[in-house]
């Protein structure tokens, strides 16, 4: 059973506001990821982390930042939201000890962000 | 870098079989995965196959892997309306901990 949670599920916010999307997992997974999913369905990896105090940029350049102070928590922050940030954001985590080669990714429900 | 390609859309009638295809470029892929995304939800792992296998069957799902052609397929037997979703193919290369996803195939099942 996957235990990874994202809040909020939906967010509508004005341009220029600072926002933080929360992601928490209770499975003790070391690796966590943020994906941006555009309306055309494609997933783009924007940030990932191998563990506490580790953060890396993904394949798609993003103006967002992340932090990993605790294993279970991987928040994503936008300092100044813009309409171009409107998208679905999906958080995921992987367990290195799982039977699927260590990379069965468990996903949160996603945050649908709309910047007006 | 690695690339994973899928057809974008598939429409079938309830009770028919569905076949979703995927191609990938990385010859060092070790695991290949199929994920399902229902509307408004995150992705859920459906099944996976290790690169030294040709086929894997799990109830209504059959995964076929042609490693020579770098082609992966997912067959859903007796497709139901509840199978309507987006299906993502993903691969992991040896030595990498991140997954590379395809763009997703939207499966629409009509009654």
mmCIF file of C-alpha atoms in Angstrom:
data_model
loop_
_atom_site.group_PDB
_atom_site.id
_atom_site.type_symbol
_atom_site.label_atom_id
_atom_site.label_comp_id
_atom_site.label_asym_id
_atom_site.label_seq_id
_atom_site.Cartn_x
_atom_site.Cartn_y
_atom_site.Cartn_z
ATOM 1 C CA UNK A 1 0.000 0.000 0.000
ATOM 2 C CA UNK A 2 1.453 3.322 -1.070
ATOM 3 C CA UNK A 3 1.515 6.075 1.522
ATOM 4 C CA UNK A 4 2.521 9.237 -0.249
ATOM 5 C CA UNK A 5 0.466 12.354 0.117
ATOM 6 C CA UNK A 6 0.322 15.670 -1.647
ATOM 7 C CA UNK A 7 -1.393 18.828 -0.503
ATOM 8 C CA UNK A 8 -3.225 20.743 -1.658
ATOM 9 C CA UNK A 9 -5.003 18.713 -4.342
ATOM 10 C CA UNK A 10 -6.123 21.863 -6.128
ATOM 11 C CA UNK A 11 -4.773 25.405 -5.879
ATOM 12 C CA UNK A 12 -5.790 28.575 -7.681
ATOM 13 C CA UNK A 13 -3.512 31.488 -6.942
ATOM 14 C CA UNK A 14 -2.699 34.948 -8.285
ATOM 15 C CA UNK A 15 0.399 35.889 -10.221
ATOM 16 C CA UNK A 16 3.367 36.835 -8.065
ATOM 17 C CA UNK A 17 2.363 34.820 -5.018
ATOM 18 C CA UNK A 18 4.758 32.463 -3.283
ATOM 19 C CA UNK A 19 3.493 28.907 -2.993
ATOM 20 C CA UNK A 20 4.709 25.638 -1.516
ATOM 21 C CA UNK A 21 3.415 22.282 -2.661
ATOM 22 C CA UNK A 22 3.721 19.659 0.026
ATOM 23 C CA UNK A 23 4.705 16.026 -0.440
ATOM 24 C CA UNK A 24 5.108 13.507 2.347
ATOM 25 C CA UNK A 25 5.672 9.764 2.386
ATOM 26 C CA UNK A 26 5.556 7.396 5.331
ATOM 27 C CA UNK A 27 7.373 4.508 3.674
ATOM 28 C CA UNK A 28 10.900 5.586 4.617
ATOM 29 C CA UNK A 29 11.936 5.860 0.958
ATOM 30 C CA UNK A 30 15.226 7.584 0.316
ATOM 31 C CA UNK A 31 14.537 8.720 -3.245
ATOM 32 C CA UNK A 32 11.851 11.257 -4.025
ATOM 33 C CA UNK A 33 10.865 13.017 -7.244
ATOM 34 C CA UNK A 34 8.768 15.868 -8.578
ATOM 35 C CA UNK A 35 7.199 15.617 -12.015
ATOM 36 C CA UNK A 36 5.345 18.265 -13.954
ATOM 37 C CA UNK A 37 2.605 16.893 -16.141
ATOM 38 C CA UNK A 38 1.372 19.087 -18.962
ATOM 39 C CA UNK A 39 -2.125 18.904 -20.485
ATOM 40 C CA UNK A 40 -0.758 16.680 -23.222
ATOM 41 C CA UNK A 41 -0.128 14.034 -20.548
ATOM 42 C CA UNK A 42 3.673 13.978 -20.809
ATOM 43 C CA UNK A 43 5.597 13.747 -17.537
ATOM 44 C CA UNK A 44 8.668 15.901 -17.057
ATOM 45 C CA UNK A 45 11.079 15.271 -14.193
ATOM 46 C CA UNK A 46 11.856 18.644 -12.603
ATOM 47 C CA UNK A 47 13.558 17.703 -9.300
ATOM 48 C CA UNK A 48 14.747 14.629 -7.439
ATOM 49 C CA UNK A 49 16.485 13.746 -4.233
ATOM 50 C CA UNK A 50 18.575 10.753 -3.168
ATOM 51 C CA UNK A 51 18.076 11.460 0.513
ATOM 52 C CA UNK A 52 18.295 14.086 3.227
ATOM 53 C CA UNK A 53 20.150 17.231 2.108
ATOM 54 C CA UNK A 54 20.350 15.919 -1.471
ATOM 55 C CA UNK A 55 18.532 17.724 -4.283
ATOM 56 C CA UNK A 56 19.101 17.551 -8.021
ATOM 57 C CA UNK A 57 17.528 19.249 -11.009
ATOM 58 C CA UNK A 58 15.688 17.035 -13.444
ATOM 59 C CA UNK A 59 15.440 16.956 -17.202
ATOM 60 C CA UNK A 60 13.096 19.932 -17.487
ATOM 61 C CA UNK A 61 14.311 23.294 -16.312
ATOM 62 C CA UNK A 62 12.018 24.708 -13.659
ATOM 63 C CA UNK A 63 11.884 27.949 -11.707
ATOM 64 C CA UNK A 64 10.771 26.004 -8.660
ATOM 65 C CA UNK A 65 13.055 24.927 -5.815
ATOM 66 C CA UNK A 66 12.946 21.948 -3.475
ATOM 67 C CA UNK A 67 14.365 21.014 -0.112
ATOM 68 C CA UNK A 68 14.905 17.714 1.710
ATOM 69 C CA UNK A 69 15.448 18.342 5.374
ATOM 70 C CA UNK A 70 13.639 15.187 6.467
ATOM 71 C CA UNK A 71 13.406 11.817 4.729
ATOM 72 C CA UNK A 72 9.643 11.867 4.611
ATOM 73 C CA UNK A 73 9.160 15.409 3.361
ATOM 74 C CA UNK A 74 10.000 16.909 -0.076
ATOM 75 C CA UNK A 75 8.284 20.284 -0.569
ATOM 76 C CA UNK A 76 8.385 22.251 -3.810
ATOM 77 C CA UNK A 77 8.354 26.058 -3.729
ATOM 78 C CA UNK A 78 7.606 28.688 -6.331
ATOM 79 C CA UNK A 79 8.813 32.106 -5.142
ATOM 80 C CA UNK A 80 6.690 34.053 -7.610
ATOM 81 C CA UNK A 81 3.972 32.133 -9.414
ATOM 82 C CA UNK A 82 3.218 32.890 -13.068
ATOM 83 C CA UNK A 83 0.498 31.639 -15.430
ATOM 84 C CA UNK A 84 3.148 29.551 -17.208
ATOM 85 C CA UNK A 85 3.449 27.513 -13.987
ATOM 86 C CA UNK A 86 -0.111 26.288 -14.385
ATOM 87 C CA UNK A 87 0.154 22.502 -14.488
ATOM 88 C CA UNK A 88 -0.309 19.249 -12.600
ATOM 89 C CA UNK A 89 2.558 18.475 -10.207
ATOM 90 C CA UNK A 90 3.149 14.857 -9.193
ATOM 91 C CA UNK A 91 5.382 13.720 -6.363
ATOM 92 C CA UNK A 92 6.823 10.202 -6.255
ATOM 93 C CA UNK A 93 9.145 8.083 -4.158
ATOM 94 C CA UNK A 94 11.047 4.838 -4.711
ATOM 95 C CA UNK A 95 12.256 2.088 -2.458
ATOM 96 C CA UNK A 96 15.708 0.733 -3.154
ATOM 97 C CA UNK A 97 14.872 -2.583 -1.514
ATOM 98 C CA UNK A 98 11.726 -3.421 -3.501
ATOM 99 C CA UNK A 99 11.494 -6.486 -5.719
ATOM 100 C CA UNK A 100 11.095 -4.478 -8.875
ATOM 101 C CA UNK A 101 14.735 -3.517 -9.248
ATOM 102 C CA UNK A 102 14.495 -0.788 -6.674
ATOM 103 C CA UNK A 103 12.555 1.683 -8.754
ATOM 104 C CA UNK A 104 8.873 0.939 -8.432
ATOM 105 C CA UNK A 105 7.727 4.526 -8.112
ATOM 106 C CA UNK A 106 4.822 5.294 -5.805
ATOM 107 C CA UNK A 107 2.969 8.447 -6.796
ATOM 108 C CA UNK A 108 0.911 10.933 -4.864
ATOM 109 C CA UNK A 109 -2.482 12.074 -6.141
ATOM 110 C CA UNK A 110 -0.999 15.245 -7.576
ATOM 111 C CA UNK A 111 -1.560 18.966 -7.119
ATOM 112 C CA UNK A 112 -3.424 20.783 -9.858
ATOM 113 C CA UNK A 113 -2.025 24.328 -9.828
ATOM 114 C CA UNK A 114 -3.693 27.193 -11.677
ATOM 115 C CA UNK A 115 -2.043 30.624 -11.669
ATOM 116 C CA UNK A 116 -4.317 33.444 -12.744
ATOM 117 C CA UNK B 1 19.604 10.609 -23.555
ATOM 118 C CA UNK B 2 17.075 7.845 -23.217
ATOM 119 C CA UNK B 3 13.857 8.111 -25.164
ATOM 120 C CA UNK B 4 10.577 6.240 -24.787
ATOM 121 C CA UNK B 5 7.872 6.518 -27.422
ATOM 122 C CA UNK B 6 4.213 5.533 -27.321
ATOM 123 C CA UNK B 7 1.198 6.055 -29.526
ATOM 124 C CA UNK B 8 -1.001 8.731 -27.991
ATOM 125 C CA UNK B 9 -4.473 7.284 -28.299
ATOM 126 C CA UNK B 10 -6.262 3.932 -28.535
ATOM 127 C CA UNK B 11 -9.981 3.311 -28.713
ATOM 128 C CA UNK B 12 -11.540 -0.149 -28.263
ATOM 129 C CA UNK B 13 -14.915 -1.672 -27.534
ATOM 130 C CA UNK B 14 -15.703 -3.318 -24.235
ATOM 131 C CA UNK B 15 -14.768 -6.994 -24.315
ATOM 132 C CA UNK B 16 -12.120 -6.598 -27.009
ATOM 133 C CA UNK B 17 -8.398 -6.900 -26.373
ATOM 134 C CA UNK B 18 -6.283 -3.753 -26.179
ATOM 135 C CA UNK B 19 -2.649 -3.608 -27.181
ATOM 136 C CA UNK B 20 -0.558 -0.604 -26.197
ATOM 137 C CA UNK B 21 2.886 -0.375 -27.747
ATOM 138 C CA UNK B 22 6.070 1.278 -26.599
ATOM 139 C CA UNK B 23 9.569 1.615 -28.025
ATOM 140 C CA UNK B 24 12.688 2.691 -26.207
ATOM 141 C CA UNK B 25 16.193 3.556 -27.241
ATOM 142 C CA UNK B 26 18.429 2.602 -24.323
ATOM 143 C CA UNK B 27 19.922 -0.842 -24.880
ATOM 144 C CA UNK B 28 21.031 -1.000 -21.236
ATOM 145 C CA UNK B 29 17.469 -0.866 -19.913
ATOM 146 C CA UNK B 30 17.152 -3.283 -17.032
ATOM 147 C CA UNK B 31 13.528 -2.947 -16.008
ATOM 148 C CA UNK B 32 10.520 -1.834 -18.015
ATOM 149 C CA UNK B 33 7.269 -0.770 -16.438
ATOM 150 C CA UNK B 34 3.658 -0.060 -17.246
ATOM 151 C CA UNK B 35 1.863 2.545 -15.156
ATOM 152 C CA UNK B 36 -1.821 3.485 -15.211
ATOM 153 C CA UNK B 37 -3.175 6.961 -14.492
ATOM 154 C CA UNK B 38 -6.879 7.434 -13.898
ATOM 155 C CA UNK B 39 -8.413 10.921 -14.164
ATOM 156 C CA UNK B 40 -7.348 13.258 -11.383
ATOM 157 C CA UNK B 41 -4.985 10.720 -9.836
ATOM 158 C CA UNK B 42 -1.311 9.893 -9.694
ATOM 159 C CA UNK B 43 0.309 6.995 -11.498
ATOM 160 C CA UNK B 44 -0.071 3.438 -10.265
ATOM 161 C CA UNK B 45 2.273 0.600 -11.178
ATOM 162 C CA UNK B 46 0.424 -2.044 -13.207
ATOM 163 C CA UNK B 47 3.183 -4.463 -14.024
ATOM 164 C CA UNK B 48 6.868 -4.650 -14.873
ATOM 165 C CA UNK B 49 9.258 -6.927 -16.719
ATOM 166 C CA UNK B 50 12.944 -7.552 -16.292
ATOM 167 C CA UNK B 51 15.000 -7.177 -19.440
ATOM 168 C CA UNK B 52 16.008 -10.866 -19.575
ATOM 169 C CA UNK B 53 12.358 -11.925 -19.874
ATOM 170 C CA UNK B 54 10.294 -12.152 -23.067
ATOM 171 C CA UNK B 55 6.847 -12.294 -21.594
ATOM 172 C CA UNK B 56 5.021 -11.819 -18.345
ATOM 173 C CA UNK B 57 1.370 -12.567 -17.681
ATOM 174 C CA UNK B 58 -0.664 -11.284 -14.776
ATOM 175 C CA UNK B 59 -4.389 -12.058 -14.941
ATOM 176 C CA UNK B 60 -5.767 -9.970 -17.846
ATOM 177 C CA UNK B 61 -2.423 -8.306 -18.513
ATOM 178 C CA UNK B 62 0.274 -9.686 -20.805
ATOM 179 C CA UNK B 63 3.570 -7.885 -21.300
ATOM 180 C CA UNK B 64 5.728 -8.774 -24.287
ATOM 181 C CA UNK B 65 9.323 -7.604 -24.607
ATOM 182 C CA UNK B 66 11.356 -7.747 -27.790
ATOM 183 C CA UNK B 67 14.755 -6.658 -26.581
ATOM 184 C CA UNK B 68 16.328 -6.843 -30.023
ATOM 185 C CA UNK B 69 13.830 -4.338 -31.426
ATOM 186 C CA UNK B 70 13.523 -2.463 -28.096
ATOM 187 C CA UNK B 71 9.769 -2.909 -28.245
ATOM 188 C CA UNK B 72 7.439 -3.404 -25.302
ATOM 189 C CA UNK B 73 3.725 -4.051 -25.434
ATOM 190 C CA UNK B 74 0.900 -4.321 -22.947
ATOM 191 C CA UNK B 75 -2.101 -6.451 -23.859
ATOM 192 C CA UNK B 76 -5.286 -6.128 -21.829
ATOM 193 C CA UNK B 77 -7.688 -9.003 -22.406
ATOM 194 C CA UNK B 78 -11.454 -8.499 -22.135
ATOM 195 C CA UNK B 79 -11.061 -4.743 -21.821
ATOM 196 C CA UNK B 80 -13.572 -3.083 -19.507
ATOM 197 C CA UNK B 81 -14.792 0.507 -19.289
ATOM 198 C CA UNK B 82 -12.891 0.767 -16.003
ATOM 199 C CA UNK B 83 -9.680 0.237 -17.956
ATOM 200 C CA UNK B 84 -10.129 3.645 -19.582
ATOM 201 C CA UNK B 85 -7.106 5.632 -18.436
ATOM 202 C CA UNK B 86 -3.708 6.853 -19.538
ATOM 203 C CA UNK B 87 -1.021 4.175 -19.695
ATOM 204 C CA UNK B 88 2.637 5.081 -19.360
ATOM 205 C CA UNK B 89 5.560 2.971 -20.404
ATOM 206 C CA UNK B 90 8.746 3.589 -18.392
ATOM 207 C CA UNK B 91 12.270 2.227 -18.385
ATOM 208 C CA UNK B 92 15.194 2.228 -16.022
ATOM 209 C CA UNK B 93 18.728 2.014 -17.324
ATOM 210 C CA UNK B 94 21.507 0.177 -15.566
ATOM 211 C CA UNK B 95 23.207 2.455 -13.098
ATOM 212 C CA UNK B 96 20.432 5.064 -13.050
ATOM 213 C CA UNK B 97 17.867 5.468 -10.331
ATOM 214 C CA UNK B 98 15.452 7.653 -12.274
ATOM 215 C CA UNK B 99 12.772 6.354 -14.595
ATOM 216 C CA UNK B 100 12.249 7.601 -18.128
ATOM 217 C CA UNK B 101 8.567 7.776 -19.018
ATOM 218 C CA UNK B 102 6.862 7.744 -22.389
ATOM 219 C CA UNK B 103 4.304 10.421 -23.177
ATOM 220 C CA UNK B 104 1.405 8.166 -22.293
ATOM 221 C CA UNK B 105 -1.316 6.404 -24.293
ATOM 222 C CA UNK B 106 -4.894 7.368 -23.608
ATOM 223 C CA UNK B 107 -7.085 4.245 -23.746
ATOM 224 C CA UNK B 108 -10.773 4.844 -24.287
ATOM 225 C CA UNK B 109 -13.102 1.869 -23.850
ATOM 226 C CA UNK B 110 -16.596 2.271 -25.222
ATOM 227 C CA UNK B 111 -19.579 0.106 -24.185
#
